Amino acid sequence: MSLKTLQNREQKLLCPTYERYPLEITRGWGTRLYAPDGFQYTDLLAGIAVCVLGHCHPEISAVLREQGETLIHVSNLFYQEPQLKLARRLLDGSGLDRVFFCNSGAEANEAALKIARRYKQTICGQEAFEIITLEGSFHGRTLATLTATGQAKVQEGFAPLPAGFRTVPFADIKALEAALSSQTAAVLLEVIQGEGGVRELPGEYLEQVQSLCRRQGCLFMIDEIQTGLGRTGKLWAHQHFNLQPDVLTTAKGLGNGLPLGAMLTTEDVSRAFSAGSHGSTFGGGPLVCAVGEKVLEIIERDDLARRAQETGRQAVERFCTLQARYPEMIADIRGQGLMLGIELQVPAKNIWRQLLNQGFICNVVQETTLRLLPPLIITAQELFDFADALDQILAKERDAVHA
Ligand SMILES: Cc1ncc(COP(=O)(O)O)c(C=O)c1O
């Protein structure tokens, strides 16, 4: 079926929620994706920070085969071992005590929002319900998580939004302090805003937020859905600083492509949930959990966080050389490890399209930022090849402006 036929069929069959790349992908292997004609792309996006181990990792495929022939789904009415094995590994790496499993990032954040309110109301006996989030944040697309999201475009047309959410300016500790009150149940933030344009929160700000939350008695919650699982050079991005969240959410890379999310919390906060207060039919099924456990085992065994840090450092060095060469086109290089943003002074779409034509997949956030979220197994050479392609494109663009 040609791309044109796929596009025509899709237009008639699907809700028009996605602006797709003009590209069909039929196969993936490691850091590479392939079009039907065999054209090879270097995948610098990994399904938006999902395929941390690359595509069709042989050990993941082996787990899928083995668990797929043993038990795929059984619901949360029964005991099963894969869920507990994954929980053990997740908790060991996080300093937290309890997990709730679900299927996506939005659901992990829903669980976080729900447990925060219920903790304050049923355990602390306080009428606290307000959730404070940051401008530019992204927390998902369910009604509650899009309300928590600090971007108006995500909320457009969905009024009335659920009550009890408040957004404060990015990295402004005074504004956050002023917003906290006896009604605050929790503060929820990303250590590096991904959809918001790869914007890092300063460590000092994060530590101050934690202190303010402790003082106010509200929960300090970190959304590690995009930053987590080794991407920024530590298993969790908050571990770069002196932070211990009360609630941590994860998804994306946890299933390396299978739908799997989790909300991690403390023993104390977990008491807010009781049988029937929250749940999921699919959440934490044996197949996805067996995969999730293998993903964590490989990240740890192959030291992928450290590798991400080193590969990212080399890439940033190269990108900074480009910035020095094209100061009128590159405004900033941002990010940590393998969560990188190249902030352009020109609309990024045109540059992105040319990169795609040359076989490099990345994406554009906030109109001017090229975002890279490659598999953690990517090599520095692959990122240098991307930098060389970008170099040529920027040279051509500059020449065109000056012609
Ligand atoms: C930081 C963050 N939180 C939440 C989400 C929502 O995750 P999902 O699309 O799996 O619901 C995303 C997705 O991009 C994200 O980046």
CSV table of C-alpha atoms and ligand atoms in Angstrom, one decimal:
chain,number,residue,atom,x,y,z
A,1,MET,CA,0.0,0.0,0.0
A,2,SER,CA,1.5,3.4,-1.0
A,3,LEU,CA,1.9,6.2,1.5
A,4,LYS,CA,-0.8,8.2,-0.3
A,5,THR,CA,-3.3,5.2,0.1
A,6,LEU,CA,-2.4,4.9,3.8
A,7,GLN,CA,-3.0,8.7,4.2
A,8,ASN,CA,-6.4,8.5,2.4
A,9,ARG,CA,-7.6,5.5,4.4
A,10,GLU,CA,-6.5,7.0,7.7
A,11,GLN,CA,-8.4,10.2,6.9
A,12,LYS,CA,-11.6,8.2,6.7
A,13,LEU,CA,-11.0,5.8,9.6
A,14,LEU,CA,-9.2,7.6,12.5
A,15,CYS,CA,-10.0,10.6,14.6
A,16,PRO,CA,-7.7,13.3,13.4
A,17,THR,CA,-5.6,13.7,16.5
A,18,TYR,CA,-2.2,13.3,15.0
A,19,GLU,CA,-0.1,15.3,12.6
A,20,ARG,CA,2.1,12.4,11.2
A,21,TYR,CA,5.5,12.5,9.6
A,22,PRO,CA,5.2,11.8,5.8
A,23,LEU,CA,6.6,8.4,6.4
A,24,GLU,CA,5.6,4.8,6.8
A,25,ILE,CA,7.8,2.6,9.1
A,26,THR,CA,7.7,-1.1,8.7
A,27,ARG,CA,10.7,-2.4,10.7
A,28,GLY,CA,12.9,-1.4,13.5
A,29,TRP,CA,16.3,-2.7,14.8
A,30,GLY,CA,18.5,-1.2,17.4
A,31,THR,CA,18.8,2.6,16.7
A,32,ARG,CA,17.5,2.2,13.2
A,33,LEU,CA,14.0,2.4,11.6
A,34,TYR,CA,13.2,1.3,8.1
A,35,ALA,CA,10.8,2.5,5.4
A,36,PRO,CA,9.1,0.0,3.1
A,37,ASP,CA,11.7,0.6,0.4
A,38,GLY,CA,14.4,-0.2,2.9
A,39,PHE,CA,15.5,3.4,3.4
A,40,GLN,CA,17.2,3.5,6.8
A,41,TYR,CA,16.7,6.2,9.4
A,42,THR,CA,18.7,6.8,12.6
A,43,ASP,CA,16.1,7.1,15.3
A,44,LEU,CA,16.9,10.0,17.6
A,45,LEU,CA,13.5,10.0,19.1
A,46,ALA,CA,12.9,6.4,20.2
A,47,GLY,CA,9.1,6.6,20.0
A,48,ILE,CA,9.2,9.8,22.1
A,49,ALA,CA,11.6,8.5,24.8
A,50,VAL,CA,10.1,5.0,24.9
A,51,CYS,CA,12.4,2.6,23.2
A,52,VAL,CA,15.3,3.1,25.6
A,53,LEU,CA,17.0,-0.2,24.6
A,54,GLY,CA,16.4,0.4,20.9
A,55,HIS,CA,14.0,-1.4,18.6
A,56,CYS,CA,13.4,-5.2,18.9
A,57,HIS,CA,16.1,-5.7,21.5
A,58,PRO,CA,16.7,-9.5,21.4
A,59,GLU,CA,16.4,-10.0,25.1
A,60,ILE,CA,13.1,-8.1,25.2
A,61,SER,CA,11.8,-10.2,22.3
A,62,ALA,CA,12.9,-13.3,24.1
A,63,VAL,CA,10.9,-12.3,27.2
A,64,LEU,CA,7.9,-11.5,25.0
A,65,ARG,CA,8.0,-14.9,23.5
A,66,GLU,CA,8.5,-16.7,26.8
A,67,GLN,CA,6.0,-14.8,28.9
A,68,GLY,CA,3.7,-14.6,25.8
A,69,GLU,CA,3.5,-18.4,25.9
A,70,THR,CA,3.0,-18.6,29.7
A,71,LEU,CA,0.5,-15.9,30.8
A,72,ILE,CA,-0.3,-12.6,29.1
A,73,HIS,CA,-3.2,-11.2,31.2
A,74,VAL,CA,-5.1,-12.2,34.2
A,75,SER,CA,-6.4,-8.9,35.7
A,76,ASN,CA,-5.7,-7.6,39.2
A,77,LEU,CA,-8.0,-10.1,40.8
A,78,PHE,CA,-5.1,-12.6,41.1
A,79,TYR,CA,-1.6,-12.8,42.5
A,80,GLN,CA,1.2,-13.1,39.9
A,81,GLU,CA,4.9,-12.9,40.3
A,82,PRO,CA,6.1,-10.7,37.3
A,83,GLN,CA,4.3,-7.6,38.9
A,84,LEU,CA,6.1,-8.1,42.2
A,85,LYS,CA,9.5,-8.7,40.6
A,86,LEU,CA,9.1,-5.4,38.7
A,87,ALA,CA,7.9,-3.6,41.8
A,88,ARG,CA,10.9,-4.8,43.7
A,89,ARG,CA,13.4,-3.5,41.1
A,90,LEU,CA,11.6,-0.2,40.7
A,91,LEU,CA,11.5,0.5,44.4
A,92,ASP,CA,15.1,-0.6,44.9
A,93,GLY,CA,16.2,2.2,42.5
A,94,SER,CA,14.0,4.9,43.9
A,95,GLY,CA,14.1,5.1,47.7
A,96,LEU,CA,10.3,4.7,47.7
A,97,ASP,CA,8.1,1.9,49.2
A,98,ARG,CA,5.0,1.2,47.2
A,99,VAL,CA,3.9,1.0,43.5
A,100,PHE,CA,0.7,1.3,41.7
A,101,PHE,CA,0.8,0.0,38.1
A,102,CYS,CA,-1.0,1.4,35.1
A,103,ASN,CA,-0.7,1.7,31.3
A,104,SER,CA,0.6,5.2,30.4
A,105,GLY,CA,2.1,8.4,31.7
A,106,ALA,CA,-1.2,10.2,32.0
A,107,GLU,CA,-2.6,7.3,34.1
A,108,ALA,CA,0.5,7.4,36.3
A,109,ASN,CA,-0.1,11.1,36.9
A,110,GLU,CA,-3.8,10.5,37.5
A,111,ALA,CA,-2.9,8.1,40.2
A,112,ALA,CA,-0.5,10.7,41.7
A,113,LEU,CA,-3.2,13.4,41.7
A,114,LYS,CA,-5.7,11.1,43.2
A,115,ILE,CA,-3.5,9.7,45.9
A,116,ALA,CA,-2.4,13.3,46.9
A,117,ARG,CA,-5.9,14.4,47.4
A,118,ARG,CA,-7.0,11.3,49.2
A,119,TYR,CA,-3.9,11.3,51.4
A,120,LYS,CA,-4.6,14.9,52.6
A,121,GLN,CA,-8.3,14.2,53.0
A,122,THR,CA,-8.4,10.7,54.5
A,123,ILE,CA,-5.1,10.3,56.2
A,124,CYS,CA,-4.3,13.9,57.3
A,125,GLY,CA,-7.9,14.9,57.8
A,126,GLN,CA,-7.4,18.2,56.0
A,127,GLU,CA,-9.5,19.9,53.3
A,128,ALA,CA,-6.5,20.2,51.0
A,129,PHE,CA,-7.1,19.5,47.3
A,130,GLU,CA,-5.1,22.0,45.3
A,131,ILE,CA,-2.4,20.7,42.9
A,132,ILE,CA,0.3,23.2,41.9
A,133,THR,CA,2.1,22.7,38.6
A,134,LEU,CA,4.4,24.8,36.4
A,135,GLU,CA,3.9,26.9,33.3
A,136,GLY,CA,5.2,25.0,30.3
A,137,SER,CA,4.8,21.6,31.9
A,138,PHE,CA,3.2,18.6,30.3
A,139,HIS,CA,1.5,15.9,32.4
A,140,GLY,CA,-0.9,14.1,30.0
A,141,ARG,CA,-4.2,14.3,28.2
A,142,THR,CA,-6.8,13.0,30.5
A,143,LEU,CA,-9.1,15.8,31.8
A,144,ALA,CA,-7.2,16.0,35.1
A,145,THR,CA,-3.7,15.7,33.7
A,146,LEU,CA,-4.4,18.2,30.9
A,147,THR,CA,-5.6,20.6,33.6
A,148,ALA,CA,-2.4,20.0,35.5
A,149,THR,CA,-0.5,20.8,32.3
A,150,GLY,CA,0.7,24.3,32.1
A,151,GLN,CA,0.1,24.9,28.4
A,152,ALA,CA,-3.1,26.6,27.2
A,153,LYS,CA,-3.1,24.8,23.8
A,154,VAL,CA,-3.5,21.4,25.5
A,155,GLN,CA,-6.6,22.7,27.3
A,156,GLU,CA,-8.3,24.5,24.5
A,157,GLY,CA,-12.0,23.5,24.0
A,158,PHE,CA,-12.2,21.2,27.0
A,159,ALA,CA,-13.9,23.6,29.5
A,160,PRO,CA,-15.0,23.4,32.2
A,161,LEU,CA,-11.8,21.9,33.5
A,162,PRO,CA,-11.7,20.1,36.8
A,163,ALA,CA,-11.3,22.5,39.8
A,164,GLY,CA,-8.4,22.6,42.2
A,165,PHE,CA,-5.4,23.1,39.9
A,166,ARG,CA,-3.1,26.1,39.8
A,167,THR,CA,-0.1,26.9,37.6
A,168,VAL,CA,2.8,29.0,38.6
A,169,PRO,CA,5.6,30.6,36.5
A,170,PHE,CA,8.6,28.4,35.6
A,171,ALA,CA,11.5,28.3,38.1
A,172,ASP,CA,10.0,31.2,40.2
A,173,ILE,CA,10.4,30.2,43.8
A,174,LYS,CA,8.6,33.4,45.1
A,175,ALA,CA,5.6,32.6,43.0
A,176,LEU,CA,5.5,29.1,44.2
A,177,GLU,CA,5.8,30.1,47.8
A,178,ALA,CA,3.0,32.6,47.4
A,179,ALA,CA,0.7,29.9,45.8
A,180,LEU,CA,1.2,27.4,48.6
A,181,SER,CA,-1.6,27.4,51.2
A,182,SER,CA,-3.4,25.1,53.6
A,183,GLN,CA,-5.4,24.0,50.6
A,184,THR,CA,-2.4,22.7,48.7
A,185,ALA,CA,-2.3,18.9,48.4
A,186,ALA,CA,0.8,18.6,46.2
A,187,VAL,CA,3.3,20.2,43.9
A,188,LEU,CA,3.9,18.3,40.7
A,189,LEU,CA,6.8,19.1,38.4
A,190,GLU,CA,9.3,17.7,35.8
A,191,VAL,CA,13.0,18.1,36.5
A,192,ILE,CA,13.4,18.9,32.8
A,193,GLN,CA,10.3,19.9,30.9
A,194,GLY,CA,10.3,17.8,27.7
A,195,GLU,CA,7.2,18.9,25.7
A,196,GLY,CA,7.9,22.4,27.1
A,197,GLY,CA,11.1,22.7,25.1
A,198,VAL,CA,13.7,20.7,27.0
A,199,ARG,CA,13.8,23.3,29.8
A,200,GLU,CA,15.8,22.4,32.9
A,201,LEU,CA,14.8,23.5,36.4
A,202,PRO,CA,17.8,24.6,38.4
A,203,GLY,CA,18.8,22.2,41.2
A,204,GLU,CA,18.7,25.0,43.8
A,205,TYR,CA,15.0,25.8,42.8
A,206,LEU,CA,14.1,22.1,43.0
A,207,GLU,CA,15.6,21.8,46.5
A,208,GLN,CA,13.8,24.9,47.6
A,209,VAL,CA,10.5,23.5,46.3
A,210,GLN,CA,11.1,20.3,48.3
A,211,SER,CA,11.8,22.3,51.4
A,212,LEU,CA,8.7,24.5,50.9
A,213,CYS,CA,6.5,21.4,50.4
A,214,ARG,CA,7.9,19.8,53.6
A,215,ARG,CA,7.2,23.0,55.5
A,216,GLN,CA,3.7,23.3,54.1
A,217,GLY,CA,3.0,19.6,54.7
A,218,CYS,CA,2.0,19.0,51.0
A,219,LEU,CA,3.4,16.3,48.8
A,220,PHE,CA,6.4,16.8,46.6
A,221,MET,CA,5.7,14.9,43.4
A,222,ILE,CA,8.0,14.4,40.4
A,223,ASP,CA,6.9,13.4,36.9
A,224,GLU,CA,9.8,11.3,35.6
A,225,ILE,CA,7.8,10.0,32.6
A,226,GLN,CA,10.2,11.5,30.1
A,227,THR,CA,13.3,12.1,32.2
A,228,GLY,CA,13.4,8.8,33.9
A,229,LEU,CA,15.1,5.4,33.4
A,230,GLY,CA,18.6,6.5,32.8
A,231,ARG,CA,17.9,9.1,30.1
A,232,THR,CA,19.5,12.1,31.9
A,233,GLY,CA,22.6,10.2,33.2
A,234,LYS,CA,21.0,8.9,36.4
A,235,LEU,CA,18.2,6.3,36.8
A,236,TRP,CA,15.9,9.2,37.8
A,237,ALA,CA,16.7,12.9,36.9
A,238,HIS,CA,16.0,14.1,40.4
A,239,GLN,CA,18.9,12.0,41.6
A,240,HIS,CA,21.3,14.6,40.2
A,241,PHE,CA,20.2,16.7,43.2
A,242,ASN,CA,19.5,16.3,46.9
A,243,LEU,CA,15.8,15.3,46.4
A,244,GLN,CA,13.5,12.6,47.7
A,245,PRO,CA,10.0,13.0,46.2
A,246,ASP,CA,7.0,11.6,48.0
A,247,VAL,CA,5.6,10.5,44.7
A,248,LEU,CA,7.3,9.6,41.5
A,249,THR,CA,5.6,8.8,38.2
A,250,THR,CA,7.1,6.8,35.3
A,251,ALA,CA,6.0,5.3,32.0
A,252,LYS,CA,7.4,5.6,28.5
A,253,GLY,CA,10.7,3.7,28.6
A,254,LEU,CA,9.6,1.3,31.3
A,255,GLY,CA,8.0,-1.1,28.8
A,256,ASN,CA,10.4,-0.3,25.9
A,257,GLY,CA,7.3,0.1,23.7
A,258,LEU,CA,4.7,-1.9,25.7
A,259,PRO,CA,2.1,0.2,27.5
A,260,LEU,CA,3.3,0.3,31.1
A,261,GLY,CA,3.2,3.1,33.7
A,262,ALA,CA,3.8,3.3,37.5
A,263,MET,CA,3.2,5.6,40.4
A,264,LEU,CA,5.7,5.1,43.2
A,265,THR,CA,5.2,6.5,46.7
A,266,THR,CA,6.1,6.2,50.3
A,267,GLU,CA,4.6,3.7,52.8
A,268,ASP,CA,2.9,6.6,54.6
A,269,VAL,CA,1.2,8.1,51.5
A,270,SER,CA,0.3,4.6,50.1
A,271,ARG,CA,-2.1,4.2,53.1
A,272,ALA,CA,-4.4,6.6,51.3
A,273,PHE,CA,-5.4,4.0,48.8
A,274,SER,CA,-7.5,1.0,49.9
A,275,ALA,CA,-9.1,-1.8,48.0
A,276,GLY,CA,-11.5,-0.3,45.4
A,277,SER,CA,-10.2,3.3,45.8
A,278,HIS,CA,-8.2,3.1,42.6
A,279,GLY,CA,-7.5,0.4,40.0
A,280,SER,CA,-6.9,-0.7,36.4
A,281,THR,CA,-8.0,-3.7,34.4
A,282,PHE,CA,-4.7,-4.0,32.4
A,283,GLY,CA,-2.3,-2.2,34.8
A,284,GLY,CA,0.7,-4.4,35.8
A,285,GLY,CA,-0.2,-7.4,33.6
A,286,PRO,CA,2.3,-10.2,33.6
A,287,LEU,CA,3.5,-9.7,30.0
A,288,VAL,CA,4.3,-6.0,30.4
A,289,CYS,CA,5.8,-6.5,33.8
A,290,ALA,CA,8.1,-9.3,32.7
A,291,VAL,CA,9.3,-6.9,30.0
A,292,GLY,CA,9.6,-4.0,32.4
A,293,GLU,CA,11.7,-6.0,34.8
A,294,LYS,CA,14.0,-7.0,31.9
A,295,VAL,CA,14.3,-3.4,30.8
A,296,LEU,CA,15.4,-2.3,34.3
A,297,GLU,CA,17.8,-5.2,34.6
A,298,ILE,CA,19.5,-4.3,31.3
A,299,ILE,CA,19.6,-0.5,32.1
A,300,GLU,CA,21.4,-1.5,35.4
A,301,ARG,CA,23.6,-4.3,34.0
A,302,ASP,CA,24.8,-2.3,31.0
A,303,ASP,CA,25.2,0.9,33.0
A,304,LEU,CA,23.0,2.7,30.4
A,305,ALA,CA,22.6,5.8,32.6
A,306,ARG,CA,26.3,6.4,32.8
A,307,ARG,CA,26.5,5.7,29.1
A,308,ALA,CA,23.8,8.2,28.3
A,309,GLN,CA,25.6,10.8,30.3
A,310,GLU,CA,28.9,10.2,28.4
A,311,THR,CA,27.3,9.9,25.0
A,312,GLY,CA,25.2,13.0,25.7
A,313,ARG,CA,28.3,15.0,26.8
A,314,GLN,CA,30.1,14.2,23.6
A,315,ALA,CA,27.1,15.2,21.5
A,316,VAL,CA,26.7,18.5,23.4
A,317,GLU,CA,30.3,19.3,22.7
A,318,ARG,CA,29.7,18.8,19.0
A,319,PHE,CA,26.5,20.8,19.1
A,320,CYS,CA,28.3,23.6,20.9
A,321,THR,CA,30.8,23.7,18.0
A,322,LEU,CA,27.9,24.1,15.6
A,323,GLN,CA,26.4,26.9,17.8
A,324,ALA,CA,29.8,28.7,17.6
A,325,ARG,CA,29.8,28.3,13.8
A,326,TYR,CA,26.1,29.4,13.4
A,327,PRO,CA,25.4,31.8,16.2
A,328,GLU,CA,22.7,33.5,14.2
A,329,MET,CA,20.9,30.1,13.8
A,330,ILE,CA,21.4,28.2,17.0
A,331,ALA,CA,20.4,30.1,20.2
A,332,ASP,CA,21.0,27.4,22.8
A,333,ILE,CA,21.9,23.8,23.5
A,334,ARG,CA,19.9,22.4,26.5
A,335,GLY,CA,19.4,19.2,28.4
A,336,GLN,CA,21.1,16.4,30.2
A,337,GLY,CA,22.4,13.0,29.1
A,338,LEU,CA,20.3,11.9,26.1
A,339,MET,CA,17.5,14.4,26.6
A,340,LEU,CA,18.7,17.2,24.4
A,341,GLY,CA,17.3,20.3,22.8
A,342,ILE,CA,18.8,22.4,20.1
A,343,GLU,CA,17.1,25.8,20.3
A,344,LEU,CA,17.0,27.5,16.9
A,345,GLN,CA,16.6,31.1,16.0
A,346,VAL,CA,14.6,30.0,13.0
A,347,PRO,CA,11.4,27.9,12.8
A,348,ALA,CA,12.6,24.3,13.4
A,349,LYS,CA,10.1,22.6,11.1
A,350,ASN,CA,12.1,23.4,7.9
A,351,ILE,CA,15.4,22.1,9.4
A,352,TRP,CA,13.6,19.0,10.9
A,353,ARG,CA,12.2,18.1,7.4
A,354,GLN,CA,15.6,18.3,5.8
A,355,LEU,CA,17.1,16.1,8.6
A,356,LEU,CA,14.3,13.6,8.0
A,357,ASN,CA,15.0,13.5,4.3
A,358,GLN,CA,18.6,12.8,5.1
A,359,GLY,CA,17.7,9.9,7.4
A,360,PHE,CA,17.6,11.4,10.9
A,361,ILE,CA,14.4,11.2,13.0
A,362,CYS,CA,14.0,13.9,15.7
A,363,ASN,CA,11.1,16.1,16.6
A,364,VAL,CA,10.2,19.8,17.1
A,365,VAL,CA,8.8,21.1,20.4
A,366,GLN,CA,7.6,24.7,21.0
A,367,GLU,CA,8.2,25.6,17.3
A,368,THR,CA,11.9,26.4,17.6
A,369,THR,CA,13.4,23.5,19.5
A,370,LEU,CA,14.8,20.3,17.9
A,371,ARG,CA,14.4,17.6,20.5
A,372,LEU,CA,16.6,14.5,20.7
A,373,LEU,CA,15.5,11.5,22.9
A,374,PRO,CA,17.4,8.6,21.3
A,375,PRO,CA,17.6,5.1,22.5
A,376,LEU,CA,20.2,4.9,25.4
A,377,ILE,CA,22.3,2.5,23.3
A,378,ILE,CA,23.0,5.1,20.6
A,379,THR,CA,26.7,5.7,19.9
A,380,ALA,CA,28.5,9.0,19.9
A,381,GLN,CA,29.3,8.4,16.2
A,382,GLU,CA,25.6,8.2,15.3
A,383,LEU,CA,25.1,11.6,17.0
A,384,PHE,CA,28.2,13.0,15.3
A,385,ASP,CA,26.7,11.9,11.9
A,386,PHE,CA,23.5,13.8,12.9
A,387,ALA,CA,25.6,16.8,13.8
A,388,ASP,CA,27.3,16.7,10.4
A,389,ALA,CA,24.0,16.5,8.6
A,390,LEU,CA,22.7,19.5,10.6
A,391,ASP,CA,26.0,21.3,9.9
A,392,GLN,CA,25.4,21.0,6.1
A,393,ILE,CA,21.7,22.0,6.4
A,394,LEU,CA,22.5,25.1,8.4
A,395,ALA,CA,25.3,26.1,6.0
A,396,LYS,CA,22.9,25.8,3.1
A,397,GLU,CA,20.2,27.8,5.0
A,398,ARG,CA,22.7,30.5,5.9
A,399,ASP,CA,24.0,30.8,2.3
A,400,ALA,CA,20.4,31.0,1.1
A,401,VAL,CA,19.7,34.0,3.5
A,402,HIS,CA,22.9,35.8,2.3
A,403,ALA,CA,22.4,35.0,-1.4
B,1,LIG,C1,6.5,14.5,31.4
B,1,LIG,C2,5.3,13.7,30.8
B,1,LIG,N1,4.3,13.4,31.6
B,1,LIG,C3,3.3,12.7,31.1
B,1,LIG,C4,3.2,12.4,29.8
B,1,LIG,C5,2.0,11.6,29.3
B,1,LIG,O1,2.3,10.3,29.0
B,1,LIG,P1,1.4,9.4,28.1
B,1,LIG,O2,1.4,9.9,26.7
B,1,LIG,O3,2.0,8.0,28.1
B,1,LIG,O4,0.0,9.4,28.7
B,1,LIG,C6,4.2,12.7,28.9
B,1,LIG,C7,4.1,12.3,27.5
B,1,LIG,O5,4.8,12.9,26.7
B,1,LIG,C8,5.3,13.4,29.4
B,1,LIG,O6,6.4,13.7,28.7
